[in-house]
Amino acid sequence: MEIGIDSFAATGDLNNALDANGNIKAMEQLLARIEFADKAGLDVFGIGEHHRKEYLDSATSVILAAAAARTSNIRLTSAVTVLSAADPVRLFQQFATLDIISKGRAEMVVGRGSHVEAFPLFGFNLQDYDALFAEKLGLLLQVRDQETVTWSGRFRAPLSNQPIYPRPVQQPLPVWLGVGGTTASFVRAGTLGLPLMVAIIGGDTERFKPLVDLYRKAGREAGFAPEQLKVGIHSLGFVADTTEEAAETYYPGYRETFTRLGRERGWPPVTRPGFDAQRGPKGAYLIGSPEIVAEKILRHSEALGGVSRFTFQMDNAGLSHEQLLKAIELIGQKVKPLVG
């Protein structure tokens, strides 16, 4: 199983997110963590995409390109690219270039995004939410698979016998489909034979089993081999020497972050009992000692019929750079060997 980290490139100070010096420091520390994750033996590092003042990840491929120059082995991916609000041709060119810089280590996870600020920012109608994504995904895959493209659609000017360059090192460039809990998204990924990255940020992980089964069934019926139908999980997580230390370190920043987010989305305030339930045996969060976290990853994998990749989202809780480095070290040295 591949083990990795996802980051939203949080600013150094959520209460003063426009401070230039603070943002310079936060970005330098993020790149240092990616370099450290590479040396620690992790398999993948992902950068999300947001267009909000508390995050620095609006230009994902730029961050990944900087990381590519400082790393040797770790795969570098988006997590996720908001494809609905992007131009698929330009996006492909960016990640093909990243693939060249990294000598064949680039990937992308594409999705519709849980935040919607990209739609008005780039002039798209939120009412076209799914139609935009479906059309742009089709074009992205065509551009990936064909050097010269003829295409037409609703939301972009047509292409007539148009060559697209540069071409990536990897053939094909890996594209995962990032999904939440929408049945149609799981079926779409299977029908297209795309690897699936499931964002599980709450509830019991095993509740996704019927959806993962639908994905695999759709993939088989479309003629794809089982090894092509990879499943990954993205969840909140944090590792420390002991489970008590991990929980006590992670909770204060988690409470602040998700209480603030809850005010935007209408969620109830964060409570400690709710947090503890989420980090329990069946809850989505992987917060604990290396042994506890590894055991839970394996349990989640078994519940979903086998998982190829797991990525930790852990830098959204006000954790220090040093705490994150320590967690990465524990994940690389202890968790990864335990999950095989």
mmCIF file of C-alpha atoms in Angstrom:
data_model
loop_
_atom_site.group_PDB
_atom_site.id
_atom_site.type_symbol
_atom_site.label_atom_id
_atom_site.label_comp_id
_atom_site.label_asym_id
_atom_site.label_seq_id
_atom_site.Cartn_x
_atom_site.Cartn_y
_atom_site.Cartn_z
ATOM 1 C CA MET A 1 0.000 0.000 0.000
ATOM 2 C CA GLU A 2 1.225 3.495 -0.857
ATOM 3 C CA ILE A 3 1.292 5.950 2.049
ATOM 4 C CA GLY A 4 1.411 9.705 1.661
ATOM 5 C CA ILE A 5 0.502 13.184 2.842
ATOM 6 C CA ASP A 6 -1.950 15.741 1.447
ATOM 7 C CA SER A 7 -1.651 19.446 2.239
ATOM 8 C CA PHE A 8 -3.773 22.512 1.616
ATOM 9 C CA ALA A 9 -0.715 24.771 2.068
ATOM 10 C CA ALA A 10 -2.217 26.594 5.037
ATOM 11 C CA THR A 11 -0.841 30.032 5.814
ATOM 12 C CA GLY A 12 1.339 30.334 8.841
ATOM 13 C CA ASP A 13 -1.244 32.393 10.731
ATOM 14 C CA LEU A 14 -4.940 31.899 9.973
ATOM 15 C CA ASN A 15 -5.757 35.154 11.743
ATOM 16 C CA ASN A 16 -3.248 37.160 9.695
ATOM 17 C CA ALA A 17 -3.286 35.247 6.426
ATOM 18 C CA LEU A 18 -2.207 38.191 4.274
ATOM 19 C CA ASP A 19 1.136 38.666 6.033
ATOM 20 C CA ALA A 20 3.771 38.320 3.288
ATOM 21 C CA ASN A 21 6.630 37.266 5.566
ATOM 22 C CA GLY A 22 4.415 34.699 7.257
ATOM 23 C CA ASN A 23 3.380 33.273 3.911
ATOM 24 C CA ILE A 24 6.997 33.063 2.737
ATOM 25 C CA LYS A 25 7.849 31.117 5.885
ATOM 26 C CA ALA A 26 4.793 28.839 5.552
ATOM 27 C CA MET A 27 5.662 27.988 1.941
ATOM 28 C CA GLU A 28 9.311 27.323 2.746
ATOM 29 C CA GLN A 29 8.267 25.006 5.584
ATOM 30 C CA LEU A 30 5.803 23.182 3.320
ATOM 31 C CA LEU A 31 8.522 22.546 0.727
ATOM 32 C CA ALA A 32 10.835 21.380 3.515
ATOM 33 C CA ARG A 33 8.175 18.895 4.652
ATOM 34 C CA ILE A 34 7.783 17.516 1.139
ATOM 35 C CA GLU A 35 11.564 17.104 0.907
ATOM 36 C CA PHE A 36 11.581 15.416 4.326
ATOM 37 C CA ALA A 37 8.708 13.102 3.314
ATOM 38 C CA ASP A 38 10.748 12.038 0.287
ATOM 39 C CA LYS A 39 13.736 11.205 2.492
ATOM 40 C CA ALA A 40 11.462 9.444 4.999
ATOM 41 C CA GLY A 41 10.354 7.007 2.282
ATOM 42 C CA LEU A 42 6.759 8.134 1.799
ATOM 43 C CA ASP A 43 5.248 7.330 -1.574
ATOM 44 C CA VAL A 44 3.228 10.421 -2.474
ATOM 45 C CA PHE A 45 2.655 14.057 -1.504
ATOM 46 C CA GLY A 46 -0.443 15.918 -2.668
ATOM 47 C CA ILE A 47 -1.314 19.623 -2.754
ATOM 48 C CA GLY A 48 -4.948 20.723 -2.814
ATOM 49 C CA GLU A 49 -6.536 23.666 -4.592
ATOM 50 C CA HIS A 50 -8.374 26.492 -2.875
ATOM 51 C CA HIS A 51 -8.937 30.163 -3.586
ATOM 52 C CA ARG A 52 -9.233 31.429 -0.009
ATOM 53 C CA LYS A 53 -6.988 33.685 2.046
ATOM 54 C CA GLU A 54 -6.137 30.977 4.589
ATOM 55 C CA TYR A 55 -4.525 28.707 1.963
ATOM 56 C CA LEU A 56 -1.601 29.163 -0.436
ATOM 57 C CA ASP A 57 -2.509 26.396 -2.891
ATOM 58 C CA SER A 58 -4.334 28.238 -5.692
ATOM 59 C CA ALA A 59 -1.451 27.443 -8.106
ATOM 60 C CA THR A 60 -0.908 23.792 -7.233
ATOM 61 C CA SER A 61 1.415 22.874 -10.086
ATOM 62 C CA VAL A 62 3.803 25.707 -9.178
ATOM 63 C CA ILE A 63 4.227 24.348 -5.637
ATOM 64 C CA LEU A 64 4.679 20.816 -6.939
ATOM 65 C CA ALA A 65 7.281 21.963 -9.468
ATOM 66 C CA ALA A 66 9.251 23.621 -6.674
ATOM 67 C CA ALA A 67 8.992 20.382 -4.700
ATOM 68 C CA ALA A 68 10.105 18.340 -7.726
ATOM 69 C CA ALA A 69 13.419 20.195 -7.783
ATOM 70 C CA ARG A 70 14.043 19.220 -4.153
ATOM 71 C CA THR A 71 12.986 15.555 -4.235
ATOM 72 C CA SER A 72 13.994 12.350 -5.992
ATOM 73 C CA ASN A 73 11.489 9.547 -5.449
ATOM 74 C CA ILE A 74 8.182 10.733 -3.999
ATOM 75 C CA ARG A 75 5.241 11.052 -6.391
ATOM 76 C CA LEU A 76 3.767 14.552 -6.631
ATOM 77 C CA THR A 77 0.044 15.054 -7.172
ATOM 78 C CA SER A 78 -2.820 17.493 -6.897
ATOM 79 C CA ALA A 79 -5.333 16.753 -4.150
ATOM 80 C CA VAL A 80 -7.654 17.735 -5.768
ATOM 81 C CA THR A 81 -7.590 19.905 -8.877
ATOM 82 C CA VAL A 82 -10.957 21.657 -9.305
ATOM 83 C CA LEU A 83 -11.338 20.544 -12.913
ATOM 84 C CA SER A 84 -14.766 22.150 -13.373
ATOM 85 C CA ALA A 85 -13.204 25.621 -13.169
ATOM 86 C CA ALA A 86 -10.002 24.855 -15.114
ATOM 87 C CA ASP A 87 -9.094 24.650 -18.767
ATOM 88 C CA PRO A 88 -8.249 20.972 -19.381
ATOM 89 C CA VAL A 89 -5.679 21.739 -22.086
ATOM 90 C CA ARG A 90 -3.757 24.191 -19.920
ATOM 91 C CA LEU A 91 -4.042 21.877 -16.937
ATOM 92 C CA PHE A 92 -2.595 18.997 -18.938
ATOM 93 C CA GLN A 93 0.288 21.185 -20.125
ATOM 94 C CA GLN A 94 1.089 22.198 -16.541
ATOM 95 C CA PHE A 95 1.187 18.631 -15.266
ATOM 96 C CA ALA A 96 2.997 17.325 -18.342
ATOM 97 C CA THR A 97 5.658 19.951 -17.614
ATOM 98 C CA LEU A 98 5.703 18.874 -13.960
ATOM 99 C CA ASP A 99 6.164 15.283 -15.136
ATOM 100 C CA ILE A 100 9.215 16.334 -17.139
ATOM 101 C CA ILE A 101 10.693 18.343 -14.245
ATOM 102 C CA SER A 102 10.142 15.442 -11.830
ATOM 103 C CA LYS A 103 11.379 12.805 -14.311
ATOM 104 C CA GLY A 104 8.073 10.954 -14.367
ATOM 105 C CA ARG A 105 6.657 11.452 -10.857
ATOM 106 C CA ALA A 106 3.619 13.663 -11.564
ATOM 107 C CA GLU A 107 -0.009 12.718 -11.070
ATOM 108 C CA MET A 108 -3.261 14.577 -10.692
ATOM 109 C CA VAL A 109 -6.419 13.912 -8.712
ATOM 110 C CA VAL A 110 -9.296 15.767 -10.350
ATOM 111 C CA GLY A 111 -12.677 16.515 -8.831
ATOM 112 C CA ARG A 112 -15.444 19.055 -8.557
ATOM 113 C CA GLY A 113 -14.177 20.458 -5.266
ATOM 114 C CA SER A 114 -15.899 20.755 -1.902
ATOM 115 C CA HIS A 115 -15.497 24.556 -1.900
ATOM 116 C CA VAL A 116 -17.199 26.460 -4.722
ATOM 117 C CA GLU A 117 -15.316 29.782 -4.772
ATOM 118 C CA ALA A 118 -13.532 28.822 -8.023
ATOM 119 C CA PHE A 119 -16.785 28.948 -10.016
ATOM 120 C CA PRO A 120 -17.521 32.694 -9.761
ATOM 121 C CA LEU A 121 -13.798 33.486 -9.712
ATOM 122 C CA PHE A 122 -13.310 32.014 -13.174
ATOM 123 C CA GLY A 123 -16.700 32.933 -14.574
ATOM 124 C CA PHE A 124 -18.567 29.620 -14.371
ATOM 125 C CA ASN A 125 -22.166 29.016 -13.319
ATOM 126 C CA LEU A 126 -22.560 26.777 -10.282
ATOM 127 C CA GLN A 127 -25.766 25.422 -11.827
ATOM 128 C CA ASP A 128 -23.531 23.721 -14.414
ATOM 129 C CA TYR A 129 -21.659 21.926 -11.613
ATOM 130 C CA ASP A 130 -21.795 18.377 -12.991
ATOM 131 C CA ALA A 131 -22.037 19.206 -16.697
ATOM 132 C CA LEU A 132 -18.844 21.252 -16.494
ATOM 133 C CA PHE A 133 -16.983 18.463 -14.794
ATOM 134 C CA ALA A 134 -18.155 15.706 -17.130
ATOM 135 C CA GLU A 135 -17.266 17.662 -20.262
ATOM 136 C CA LYS A 136 -13.885 18.804 -18.982
ATOM 137 C CA LEU A 137 -12.940 15.356 -17.723
ATOM 138 C CA GLY A 138 -13.644 13.948 -21.174
ATOM 139 C CA LEU A 139 -11.448 16.562 -22.812
ATOM 140 C CA LEU A 140 -8.647 16.102 -20.278
ATOM 141 C CA LEU A 141 -8.529 12.362 -20.917
ATOM 142 C CA GLN A 142 -8.612 12.870 -24.681
ATOM 143 C CA VAL A 143 -5.729 15.365 -24.504
ATOM 144 C CA ARG A 144 -3.822 12.976 -22.254
ATOM 145 C CA ASP A 145 -4.270 10.024 -24.595
ATOM 146 C CA GLN A 146 -3.956 11.749 -27.989
ATOM 147 C CA GLU A 147 -1.198 14.058 -29.175
ATOM 148 C CA THR A 148 -3.508 15.652 -31.765
ATOM 149 C CA VAL A 149 -7.076 16.413 -30.714
ATOM 150 C CA THR A 150 -10.342 17.216 -32.458
ATOM 151 C CA TRP A 151 -13.071 18.064 -29.966
ATOM 152 C CA SER A 152 -16.145 20.249 -29.384
ATOM 153 C CA GLY A 153 -18.341 20.955 -26.352
ATOM 154 C CA ARG A 154 -20.531 23.508 -24.569
ATOM 155 C CA PHE A 155 -18.089 25.287 -22.297
ATOM 156 C CA ARG A 156 -14.945 25.766 -24.366
ATOM 157 C CA ALA A 157 -13.940 26.704 -27.900
ATOM 158 C CA PRO A 158 -13.594 23.630 -30.143
ATOM 159 C CA LEU A 159 -10.301 22.048 -31.163
ATOM 160 C CA SER A 160 -9.686 20.965 -34.743
ATOM 161 C CA ASN A 161 -6.753 18.668 -35.396
ATOM 162 C CA GLN A 162 -4.834 20.546 -32.691
ATOM 163 C CA PRO A 163 -1.531 19.148 -31.392
ATOM 164 C CA ILE A 164 -1.028 19.541 -27.624
ATOM 165 C CA TYR A 165 2.470 19.910 -26.142
ATOM 166 C CA PRO A 166 4.542 19.125 -24.178
ATOM 167 C CA ARG A 167 3.922 15.408 -23.771
ATOM 168 C CA PRO A 168 4.632 13.884 -20.356
ATOM 169 C CA VAL A 169 7.276 11.304 -19.495
ATOM 170 C CA GLN A 170 4.634 8.845 -18.274
ATOM 171 C CA GLN A 171 2.318 7.318 -20.851
ATOM 172 C CA PRO A 172 -0.333 7.820 -19.782
ATOM 173 C CA LEU A 173 -0.020 10.549 -17.175
ATOM 174 C CA PRO A 174 -1.861 9.176 -14.103
ATOM 175 C CA VAL A 175 -5.234 10.816 -13.475
ATOM 176 C CA TRP A 176 -7.240 9.806 -10.394
ATOM 177 C CA LEU A 177 -10.858 10.789 -9.827
ATOM 178 C CA GLY A 178 -11.444 12.412 -6.444
ATOM 179 C CA VAL A 179 -14.907 11.724 -5.004
ATOM 180 C CA GLY A 180 -16.961 12.397 -1.907
ATOM 181 C CA GLY A 181 -20.169 10.456 -1.471
ATOM 182 C CA THR A 182 -22.032 10.838 -4.775
ATOM 183 C CA THR A 183 -23.022 7.513 -6.339
ATOM 184 C CA ALA A 184 -22.718 8.841 -9.889
ATOM 185 C CA SER A 185 -19.098 9.858 -9.275
ATOM 186 C CA PHE A 186 -18.101 6.333 -8.231
ATOM 187 C CA VAL A 187 -19.821 4.839 -11.273
ATOM 188 C CA ARG A 188 -18.199 7.426 -13.558
ATOM 189 C CA ALA A 189 -14.722 6.540 -12.283
ATOM 190 C CA GLY A 190 -15.333 2.840 -12.845
ATOM 191 C CA THR A 191 -16.788 3.312 -16.313
ATOM 192 C CA LEU A 192 -13.703 5.316 -17.320
ATOM 193 C CA GLY A 193 -11.279 2.924 -15.631
ATOM 194 C CA LEU A 194 -9.764 5.698 -13.515
ATOM 195 C CA PRO A 195 -8.215 5.072 -10.095
ATOM 196 C CA LEU A 196 -10.464 6.380 -7.330
ATOM 197 C CA MET A 197 -9.461 8.663 -4.445
ATOM 198 C CA VAL A 198 -12.196 8.755 -1.798
ATOM 199 C CA ALA A 199 -12.232 11.720 0.587
ATOM 200 C CA ILE A 200 -13.540 10.361 3.892
ATOM 201 C CA ILE A 201 -13.659 13.229 6.368
ATOM 202 C CA GLY A 202 -16.340 11.968 8.738
ATOM 203 C CA GLY A 203 -18.547 9.066 9.729
ATOM 204 C CA ASP A 204 -17.687 5.381 9.521
ATOM 205 C CA THR A 205 -15.314 4.468 6.717
ATOM 206 C CA GLU A 206 -17.073 1.164 6.063
ATOM 207 C CA ARG A 207 -20.221 3.006 4.924
ATOM 208 C CA PHE A 208 -18.382 3.650 1.641
ATOM 209 C CA LYS A 209 -18.170 -0.067 0.864
ATOM 210 C CA PRO A 210 -21.356 -0.182 -1.296
ATOM 211 C CA LEU A 211 -20.086 2.797 -3.312
ATOM 212 C CA VAL A 212 -16.643 1.245 -3.807
ATOM 213 C CA ASP A 213 -18.371 -1.983 -4.872
ATOM 214 C CA LEU A 214 -20.345 0.001 -7.462
ATOM 215 C CA TYR A 215 -17.093 1.504 -8.754
ATOM 216 C CA ARG A 216 -15.499 -1.900 -9.181
ATOM 217 C CA LYS A 217 -18.629 -3.350 -10.767
ATOM 218 C CA ALA A 218 -18.842 -0.476 -13.274
ATOM 219 C CA GLY A 219 -15.154 -0.916 -14.074
ATOM 220 C CA ARG A 220 -15.482 -4.643 -14.681
ATOM 221 C CA GLU A 221 -18.517 -4.144 -16.907
ATOM 222 C CA ALA A 222 -16.557 -1.548 -18.900
ATOM 223 C CA GLY A 223 -13.811 -4.104 -19.505
ATOM 224 C CA PHE A 224 -11.127 -2.894 -17.100
ATOM 225 C CA ALA A 225 -8.899 -5.312 -15.217
ATOM 226 C CA PRO A 226 -9.028 -5.336 -11.386
ATOM 227 C CA GLU A 227 -5.485 -3.968 -11.110
ATOM 228 C CA GLN A 228 -6.578 -0.880 -13.046
ATOM 229 C CA LEU A 229 -9.348 -0.127 -10.549
ATOM 230 C CA LYS A 230 -7.244 1.189 -7.683
ATOM 231 C CA VAL A 231 -8.869 2.732 -4.597
ATOM 232 C CA GLY A 232 -7.268 5.340 -2.361
ATOM 233 C CA ILE A 233 -8.457 6.982 0.863
ATOM 234 C CA HIS A 234 -7.832 10.571 1.953
ATOM 235 C CA SER A 235 -8.651 11.228 5.628
ATOM 236 C CA LEU A 236 -7.701 13.464 8.498
ATOM 237 C CA GLY A 237 -4.844 11.979 10.467
ATOM 238 C CA PHE A 238 -1.924 12.628 12.769
ATOM 239 C CA VAL A 239 0.691 10.368 14.347
ATOM 240 C CA ALA A 240 2.641 10.840 17.591
ATOM 241 C CA ASP A 241 4.571 8.544 19.901
ATOM 242 C CA THR A 242 1.434 7.722 21.879
ATOM 243 C CA THR A 243 -2.264 7.869 21.059
ATOM 244 C CA GLU A 244 -2.921 10.233 23.971
ATOM 245 C CA GLU A 245 -0.238 12.633 22.732
ATOM 246 C CA ALA A 246 -1.602 12.525 19.200
ATOM 247 C CA ALA A 247 -5.167 13.294 20.302
ATOM 248 C CA GLU A 248 -4.219 16.072 22.738
ATOM 249 C CA THR A 249 -1.889 17.708 20.206
ATOM 250 C CA TYR A 250 -4.298 17.540 17.278
ATOM 251 C CA TYR A 251 -7.607 18.425 18.928
ATOM 252 C CA PRO A 252 -7.230 22.173 19.769
ATOM 253 C CA GLY A 253 -6.377 23.236 16.226
ATOM 254 C CA TYR A 254 -8.889 20.785 14.775
ATOM 255 C CA ARG A 255 -11.622 22.298 16.946
ATOM 256 C CA GLU A 256 -10.727 25.825 15.823
ATOM 257 C CA THR A 257 -10.516 24.937 12.136
ATOM 258 C CA PHE A 258 -13.677 22.874 11.876
ATOM 259 C CA THR A 259 -15.772 25.108 14.118
ATOM 260 C CA ARG A 260 -14.908 28.011 11.812
ATOM 261 C CA LEU A 261 -15.663 25.922 8.723
ATOM 262 C CA GLY A 262 -18.886 24.736 10.328
ATOM 263 C CA ARG A 263 -20.114 28.317 10.678
ATOM 264 C CA GLU A 264 -19.798 28.654 6.892
ATOM 265 C CA ARG A 265 -21.505 25.377 6.071
ATOM 266 C CA GLY A 266 -24.098 25.079 8.808
ATOM 267 C CA TRP A 267 -22.397 22.281 10.748
ATOM 268 C CA PRO A 268 -22.755 22.055 14.523
ATOM 269 C CA PRO A 269 -19.791 23.162 16.652
ATOM 270 C CA VAL A 270 -17.003 20.653 17.246
ATOM 271 C CA THR A 271 -17.169 18.722 20.507
ATOM 272 C CA ARG A 272 -14.601 16.516 22.170
ATOM 273 C CA PRO A 273 -16.918 13.465 22.339
ATOM 274 C CA GLY A 274 -17.571 13.786 18.609
ATOM 275 C CA PHE A 275 -13.849 14.036 17.905
ATOM 276 C CA ASP A 276 -13.110 11.009 20.074
ATOM 277 C CA ALA A 277 -15.791 9.010 18.260
ATOM 278 C CA GLN A 278 -14.235 9.897 14.902
ATOM 279 C CA ARG A 279 -10.817 8.647 16.028
ATOM 280 C CA GLY A 280 -12.373 5.449 17.447
ATOM 281 C CA PRO A 281 -12.167 2.005 15.833
ATOM 282 C CA LYS A 282 -14.629 2.681 12.992
ATOM 283 C CA GLY A 283 -14.401 6.456 12.699
ATOM 284 C CA ALA A 284 -12.724 8.123 9.729
ATOM 285 C CA TYR A 285 -9.870 9.878 11.546
ATOM 286 C CA LEU A 286 -6.472 8.187 11.896
ATOM 287 C CA ILE A 287 -5.051 9.851 14.992
ATOM 288 C CA GLY A 288 -2.842 7.904 17.356
ATOM 289 C CA SER A 289 0.380 6.007 17.832
ATOM 290 C CA PRO A 290 2.027 4.385 14.802
ATOM 291 C CA GLU A 291 0.704 0.985 15.815
ATOM 292 C CA ILE A 292 -2.873 2.192 16.327
ATOM 293 C CA VAL A 293 -2.865 4.134 13.053
ATOM 294 C CA ALA A 294 -1.386 1.250 11.038
ATOM 295 C CA GLU A 295 -3.955 -1.141 12.479
ATOM 296 C CA LYS A 296 -6.757 1.237 11.535
ATOM 297 C CA ILE A 297 -5.465 1.703 7.976
ATOM 298 C CA LEU A 298 -5.472 -2.060 7.503
ATOM 299 C CA ARG A 299 -8.959 -2.301 8.988
ATOM 300 C CA HIS A 300 -10.232 0.399 6.629
ATOM 301 C CA SER A 301 -8.614 -1.373 3.683
ATOM 302 C CA GLU A 302 -10.269 -4.647 4.586
ATOM 303 C CA ALA A 303 -13.645 -2.935 5.044
ATOM 304 C CA LEU A 304 -13.446 -1.493 1.516
ATOM 305 C CA GLY A 305 -12.212 -4.663 -0.151
ATOM 306 C CA GLY A 306 -8.612 -3.506 -0.516
ATOM 307 C CA VAL A 307 -6.995 -0.063 -0.714
ATOM 308 C CA SER A 308 -3.973 0.870 -2.844
ATOM 309 C CA ARG A 309 -3.149 4.253 -1.301
ATOM 310 C CA PHE A 310 -3.790 6.145 1.916
ATOM 311 C CA THR A 311 -3.028 9.851 2.363
ATOM 312 C CA PHE A 312 -3.058 11.810 5.625
ATOM 313 C CA GLN A 313 -4.524 15.314 5.732
ATOM 314 C CA MET A 314 -2.939 16.683 8.883
ATOM 315 C CA ASP A 315 -1.705 20.260 8.483
ATOM 316 C CA ASN A 316 -5.095 21.917 8.887
ATOM 317 C CA ALA A 317 -5.095 21.861 12.662
ATOM 318 C CA GLY A 318 -2.633 24.586 13.640
ATOM 319 C CA LEU A 319 0.170 22.089 14.168
ATOM 320 C CA SER A 320 3.722 23.386 14.246
ATOM 321 C CA HIS A 321 6.261 22.623 11.548
ATOM 322 C CA GLU A 322 8.231 20.538 14.034
ATOM 323 C CA GLN A 323 5.179 18.500 15.026
ATOM 324 C CA LEU A 324 4.405 17.803 11.382
ATOM 325 C CA LEU A 325 7.987 16.749 10.665
ATOM 326 C CA LYS A 326 7.864 14.340 13.609
ATOM 327 C CA ALA A 327 4.581 12.883 12.362
ATOM 328 C CA ILE A 328 6.029 12.413 8.864
ATOM 329 C CA GLU A 329 9.037 10.659 10.362
ATOM 330 C CA LEU A 330 6.820 8.275 12.345
ATOM 331 C CA ILE A 331 4.641 7.576 9.307
ATOM 332 C CA GLY A 332 7.679 6.747 7.202
ATOM 333 C CA GLN A 333 9.638 4.772 9.775
ATOM 334 C CA LYS A 334 6.861 2.966 11.636
ATOM 335 C CA VAL A 335 3.421 3.182 10.009
ATOM 336 C CA LYS A 336 4.462 2.393 6.438
ATOM 337 C CA PRO A 337 6.390 -0.799 7.308
ATOM 338 C CA LEU A 338 3.418 -2.029 9.356
ATOM 339 C CA VAL A 339 0.903 -1.671 6.523
ATOM 340 C CA GLY A 340 3.195 -3.257 3.927
#
